[in-house]
Amino acid sequence: MGIPLASEARLESVNGRTPTIATLCSHSSLQIFHGARIEGFPTLGICVGSPPKFYDAFPLARPDQFLSVPTVKDLPKVTDKLREDGAIIVPHGSFVEYLGPEAFATMDVPVFGNRAVLGWESDRRKERDWLESAGVTMPKLFEDPKQIDGPVIVKYYGAKGGKGFFLAKNREALEGFHPTGPHVIQEYVLGTRYYMHFFYSPITDGGYRLREGSLELLGMDRRDEANIDELYKLGAQEELMKAGLRPTFVVTGNVPVILRESLLPRAFEVAARIVERSIDLFGGMVGPFCIEGIMTEDLEFKVFEISTRIVAGTNLFISGSPYSDLIEPGLSTGRRIAREIKRGRAEGRLAEVLS
Ligand code: ATP
């Protein structure tokens, strides 16, 4: 038996009945509903105001019912209704972002995955402690600008989509830079970006085994980021910055990628270390997560961020990916989540995958 994340009291609303899979109508909700439906679960879409019309365009992913709230922040007021429906909330990036970490952490409805991960993910320093203590290589941090020995990226805390990030090609280029808020100065890693979609199941025995449970790779993407991806077309970035044009990293879309096969063992090793360390630190990061990093020309993988729930890049693979097809054709991350809930119920181990 693994680590119980949810108390008996928390699970009362889903005991002895088929749960309803619920999420906020945004981000990767179509995929989550589609996957839940294939696995035989009823679905509920939480929406702000009227149900979004574009859901009508996707009948296989439209939830069975909608629950409307005036704003996302009002969600805690409808938790009685969600419990009555036997809802299990599947959180995605926007869900936690819009609701706020406090309200999410204390919401009295069963949630898929371990909520305790939030405390480690939302604080950049704690995230670094977690990953580095797992033996993962991250971009160097410069506490003292005098130590800068190459290109750097200055990241402001809470800069959504990297708005306001600042790039400098060396220490000299940063002279005269006056930060406008709390920030970190990080090594700018030159290489190619990979966003790897993993799934950790504490209740599965087969496949790529960890100390407890097993790890799956379900897909991989690269994000399209505006304006940085096309900035070069206007000329040298330094000149652009002098003209007041700043690079931004706002995600506008995603493209599918695969990794050189010989690099896959390294990718699994990094993911496994992160999960095993999470078990020691806070009971385990259960379900989907995404490792976001850069592979250098020396084939060193440097992780700059981890997302600890379903990422929007998985929407590329609603009908499977080159990786998930080798596990089971047609296996999306949304469907994998529903499958985990199904297995948890069948084996009386829901407490290990819900919190
Ligand atoms: P998110 O919207 O994912 O929360 P964020 O604002 O936390 O983004 P990061 O994910 O840390 O910012 O970085 C945004 C983008 O900046 C990355 O997708 C990548 O393109 C680039 N980037 C971040 N860190 C580095 C780095 N150390 N070296 C090179 N590029 C980086």
XYZ file of C-alpha atoms and ligand atoms in Angstrom:
386
model
C 0.000 0.000 0.000
C 1.280 3.498 -0.846
C 0.719 6.766 0.931
C -2.920 7.804 1.565
C -3.345 11.415 0.442
C -7.051 11.823 1.197
C -8.813 11.227 4.508
C -11.894 8.997 4.728
C -13.992 12.118 5.385
C -12.764 13.773 2.189
C -13.725 10.709 0.160
C -17.200 10.302 1.634
C -18.908 12.023 -1.327
C -17.437 9.588 -3.859
C -17.682 6.365 -1.908
C -19.964 3.670 -3.306
C -20.987 5.579 -6.459
C -19.661 6.386 -9.893
C -17.895 9.723 -9.491
C -18.409 12.644 -11.842
C -15.264 14.052 -13.402
C -15.332 17.832 -13.097
C -13.062 20.630 -14.171
C -13.084 24.274 -15.152
C -14.034 24.822 -18.819
C -10.653 26.030 -20.030
C -7.053 24.929 -20.742
C -7.259 21.131 -21.303
C -10.869 20.579 -20.228
C -12.019 19.171 -23.596
C -9.348 16.493 -23.339
C -10.205 15.753 -19.686
C -13.941 15.370 -20.467
C -13.246 13.327 -23.593
C -10.981 10.947 -21.670
C -13.440 10.628 -18.789
C -16.294 9.891 -21.168
C -14.360 7.092 -22.904
C -13.677 5.548 -19.502
C -17.399 5.672 -18.672
C -17.573 8.581 -16.233
C -20.234 11.296 -16.190
C -18.704 14.759 -16.643
C -19.377 18.234 -15.308
C -17.987 21.488 -16.686
C -17.599 24.416 -14.318
C -18.026 27.598 -16.335
C -18.070 31.288 -15.681
C -21.446 32.612 -16.842
C -23.129 30.738 -19.708
C -21.676 27.458 -20.995
C -19.059 28.254 -23.648
C -20.676 27.963 -27.080
C -17.599 26.457 -28.701
C -18.132 23.287 -26.656
C -21.123 22.569 -28.944
C -18.586 22.200 -31.750
C -16.946 19.216 -30.021
C -19.708 16.753 -29.140
C -17.337 13.996 -27.949
C -15.757 16.350 -25.446
C -18.770 18.350 -24.278
C -19.485 17.694 -20.594
C -22.812 16.078 -19.646
C -23.719 19.039 -17.458
C -22.488 22.513 -16.646
C -22.279 24.288 -13.327
C -22.168 28.028 -13.759
C -20.443 30.396 -11.327
C -20.263 34.221 -11.542
C -16.434 34.150 -11.277
C -13.890 31.397 -10.668
C -13.274 32.830 -7.204
C -16.916 31.857 -6.352
C -16.125 28.168 -6.776
C -15.743 27.511 -3.039
C -19.419 28.563 -2.680
C -20.623 25.636 -4.837
C -18.635 22.857 -3.203
C -21.816 21.432 -1.575
C -23.322 20.967 -5.024
C -20.095 19.394 -6.313
C -20.033 16.928 -3.431
C -23.728 16.087 -4.017
C -22.789 15.162 -7.589
C -19.928 12.988 -6.370
C -17.469 15.231 -8.197
C -13.761 14.590 -8.454
C -12.020 17.739 -9.624
C -9.245 17.347 -12.140
C -7.124 20.482 -11.743
C -5.317 21.976 -14.709
C -2.936 24.939 -14.943
C -5.646 27.560 -15.377
C -7.798 26.065 -12.619
C -5.211 26.720 -9.927
C -4.106 30.003 -11.502
C -7.621 31.516 -11.578
C -8.858 30.083 -8.281
C -5.720 30.921 -6.318
C -3.489 28.478 -4.433
C -5.086 29.096 -1.013
C -8.649 28.396 -2.145
C -7.479 25.386 -4.144
C -5.565 23.914 -1.220
C -8.544 24.158 1.127
C -11.420 23.356 -1.275
C -13.585 20.679 0.312
C -14.073 18.440 -2.740
C -11.884 15.455 -3.702
C -9.189 16.541 -6.135
C -7.163 14.282 -8.434
C -3.478 14.277 -7.429
C -1.689 15.492 -4.353
C -2.503 19.087 -3.422
C 0.543 19.253 -1.165
C 2.656 19.701 -4.309
C 1.414 23.283 -4.589
C 3.549 24.484 -1.705
C 6.640 23.206 -3.528
C 5.745 24.325 -7.010
C 4.509 27.861 -6.443
C 7.627 29.039 -4.621
C 10.586 29.174 -7.047
C 13.138 28.637 -4.257
C 11.365 25.599 -2.830
C 10.975 24.207 -6.337
C 14.733 24.554 -6.801
C 15.394 22.857 -3.434
C 13.189 19.954 -4.489
C 14.738 19.495 -7.944
C 18.356 20.053 -6.955
C 18.063 17.757 -3.951
C 16.769 15.169 -6.431
C 20.052 15.521 -8.324
C 18.534 17.376 -11.296
C 20.622 20.002 -13.106
C 19.022 23.437 -13.266
C 20.245 26.676 -14.859
C 22.754 28.424 -12.598
C 21.453 31.212 -10.355
C 23.497 34.373 -9.874
C 22.956 35.937 -6.466
C 25.688 38.454 -7.226
C 25.665 39.973 -10.759
C 29.483 40.217 -10.573
C 29.630 36.429 -10.898
C 27.805 36.374 -14.236
C 29.884 34.465 -16.756
C 27.644 34.196 -19.818
C 24.186 35.059 -21.121
C 21.465 35.479 -18.493
C 17.697 35.724 -18.233
C 16.242 37.926 -15.513
C 12.907 36.541 -14.318
C 10.516 38.559 -12.247
C 8.380 36.641 -9.770
C 4.823 36.151 -10.998
C 5.672 37.376 -14.510
C 2.892 35.578 -16.329
C 4.112 34.120 -19.581
C 7.508 35.608 -18.956
C 6.246 39.165 -19.563
C 8.964 41.519 -18.460
C 11.740 38.911 -18.560
C 15.019 40.514 -19.487
C 17.806 38.943 -21.542
C 21.446 39.978 -21.427
C 24.238 38.375 -23.392
C 26.879 38.961 -20.686
C 27.668 40.758 -17.423
C 28.485 44.042 -19.183
C 25.115 44.036 -20.947
C 23.417 43.939 -17.564
C 25.227 47.006 -16.277
C 22.800 49.841 -15.744
C 19.920 47.372 -15.425
C 17.592 48.391 -12.614
C 15.197 45.646 -11.512
C 11.625 46.790 -10.968
C 10.659 44.045 -8.497
C 11.630 40.715 -6.900
C 13.496 38.644 -9.467
C 16.155 36.019 -10.088
C 19.093 36.202 -12.469
C 19.474 32.845 -14.164
C 21.911 31.404 -16.675
C 20.330 31.634 -20.137
C 20.726 28.076 -21.379
C 21.514 27.739 -25.072
C 20.017 24.638 -26.613
C 16.660 23.200 -27.595
C 13.571 23.183 -25.394
C 11.534 20.094 -24.540
C 8.362 19.930 -22.481
C 7.965 16.299 -21.461
C 4.580 15.015 -20.355
C 4.935 12.321 -17.725
C 2.407 10.491 -15.567
C 3.234 8.998 -12.205
C 0.961 6.305 -10.808
C 1.538 5.123 -7.250
C -0.904 2.242 -7.810
C 0.416 0.726 -11.056
C 2.874 -2.143 -10.957
C 3.930 -2.677 -14.562
C 6.010 -0.572 -16.938
C 8.875 1.668 -15.836
C 8.994 0.901 -12.107
C 9.940 3.368 -9.426
C 10.555 2.694 -5.752
C 6.762 2.824 -5.458
C 4.453 2.750 -8.474
C 5.424 3.468 -12.061
C 6.184 6.197 -14.550
C 4.846 6.747 -18.072
C 5.866 9.151 -20.820
C 2.696 10.228 -22.634
C 3.947 12.928 -24.992
C 6.260 15.834 -25.650
C 5.835 19.313 -27.065
C 7.561 22.598 -27.582
C 5.760 25.822 -26.866
C 5.286 28.594 -29.383
C 6.187 31.744 -27.521
C 5.409 35.273 -28.675
C 7.194 37.510 -29.354
C 10.558 35.799 -28.744
C 10.135 33.075 -31.384
C 9.947 35.513 -34.277
C 11.869 38.427 -32.838
C 15.018 37.615 -34.789
C 13.249 38.563 -38.020
C 13.427 42.210 -36.989
C 17.164 42.167 -36.424
C 19.665 41.876 -33.582
C 17.969 41.705 -30.205
C 20.304 44.254 -28.666
C 19.289 46.846 -31.207
C 15.649 46.007 -30.645
C 16.040 46.425 -26.911
C 17.632 49.838 -27.446
C 14.541 50.710 -29.484
C 12.381 49.720 -26.500
C 11.277 46.310 -27.863
C 11.380 43.701 -25.103
C 11.294 39.935 -25.610
C 8.247 38.196 -24.138
C 7.508 34.491 -23.718
C 3.721 34.387 -23.953
C 2.597 30.877 -24.912
C 0.398 31.061 -28.006
C 0.406 27.418 -29.102
C 2.273 24.125 -29.041
C 4.062 21.923 -31.531
C 4.710 18.183 -31.170
C 8.291 17.025 -30.771
C 10.132 13.825 -30.042
C 13.488 13.335 -28.394
C 16.428 11.454 -29.899
C 15.803 7.898 -28.757
C 19.237 7.688 -27.138
C 18.227 10.563 -24.834
C 15.110 8.845 -23.517
C 16.900 6.960 -20.705
C 18.153 10.322 -19.386
C 14.642 11.814 -19.573
C 13.199 8.930 -17.549
C 16.030 9.119 -15.054
C 15.384 12.826 -14.426
C 11.623 12.254 -14.085
C 12.126 9.297 -11.755
C 14.438 11.265 -9.460
C 11.956 14.136 -9.264
C 9.082 11.794 -8.377
C 11.052 9.789 -5.835
C 12.205 12.953 -4.113
C 8.590 14.209 -4.078
C 7.566 11.052 -2.217
C 10.086 11.855 0.512
C 9.215 15.550 0.668
C 5.425 15.594 0.522
C 3.950 12.193 -0.184
C 4.471 12.146 -3.953
C 3.499 14.071 -7.077
C 0.633 11.895 -8.309
C -0.686 11.982 -11.890
C 0.438 14.145 -14.804
C 3.384 16.514 -14.649
C 5.602 18.229 -17.166
C 9.362 18.644 -17.055
C 10.388 21.775 -18.903
C 14.012 21.964 -19.875
C 16.687 22.666 -22.409
C 19.005 20.125 -24.003
C 22.406 21.660 -24.646
C 24.832 20.852 -27.461
C 26.705 18.659 -24.949
C 23.441 16.741 -24.468
C 23.077 17.959 -20.945
C 19.445 18.471 -19.896
C 18.839 21.531 -17.729
C 15.414 21.815 -16.136
C 14.138 25.364 -15.713
C 10.606 24.555 -14.514
C 8.233 21.796 -13.554
C 4.456 21.918 -13.951
C 2.810 19.572 -11.526
C -0.488 18.956 -13.273
C -1.843 18.435 -16.788
C -0.263 20.967 -19.182
C -1.978 22.405 -22.258
C 0.695 20.880 -24.512
C -0.984 17.496 -23.942
C -3.909 18.776 -26.072
C -1.795 17.842 -29.090
C -2.279 14.206 -28.219
C -6.007 13.720 -27.608
C -5.870 10.656 -29.834
C -2.461 9.495 -28.669
C 1.181 10.445 -29.179
C 4.217 8.631 -30.608
C 4.979 7.665 -26.990
C 1.552 6.875 -25.566
C 0.746 4.797 -28.669
C 3.425 2.386 -27.472
C 1.574 2.001 -24.173
C -1.937 1.842 -25.586
C -3.244 3.364 -28.815
C -5.435 6.414 -28.236
C -4.254 7.101 -24.695
C -4.381 10.829 -23.929
C -3.339 12.320 -20.605
C -7.006 13.121 -19.916
C -7.940 9.517 -20.487
C -5.012 8.313 -18.395
C -6.297 10.384 -15.464
C -9.767 8.822 -15.769
C -8.151 5.387 -15.974
C -6.258 6.039 -12.740
C -9.467 6.996 -10.953
C -11.124 3.870 -12.305
C -8.302 1.655 -11.081
C -8.210 3.424 -7.708
C -11.925 2.687 -7.248
C -11.691 -0.911 -8.387
C -8.812 -1.624 -6.024
C -10.088 0.426 -3.069
C -7.060 2.735 -3.405
C -8.708 6.057 -4.262
C -7.145 7.629 -1.160
C -3.738 7.228 -2.816
C -4.614 9.199 -5.949
C -7.016 11.823 -4.587
C -6.480 14.523 -1.997
P 4.875 29.883 -17.123
O 3.912 30.702 -17.925
O 5.218 28.510 -17.704
O 4.644 29.864 -15.634
P 7.036 31.463 -16.361
O 6.571 32.869 -16.437
O 7.129 30.796 -15.037
O 6.215 30.650 -17.367
P 9.324 30.053 -17.304
O 8.462 28.865 -17.595
O 10.341 29.925 -16.251
O 8.444 31.348 -17.039
O 10.014 30.519 -18.646
C 9.282 30.981 -19.783
C 10.103 30.726 -21.033
O 11.379 31.382 -20.949
C 10.449 29.260 -21.262
O 9.425 28.563 -21.898
C 11.726 29.352 -22.110
O 11.435 29.626 -23.460
C 12.405 30.582 -21.528
N 13.364 30.258 -20.470
C 13.091 30.154 -19.149
N 14.192 29.903 -18.446
C 15.195 29.826 -19.335
C 16.613 29.606 -19.212
N 17.193 29.443 -18.032
N 17.358 29.599 -20.345
C 16.775 29.801 -21.559
N 15.469 30.033 -21.731
C 14.679 30.057 -20.638
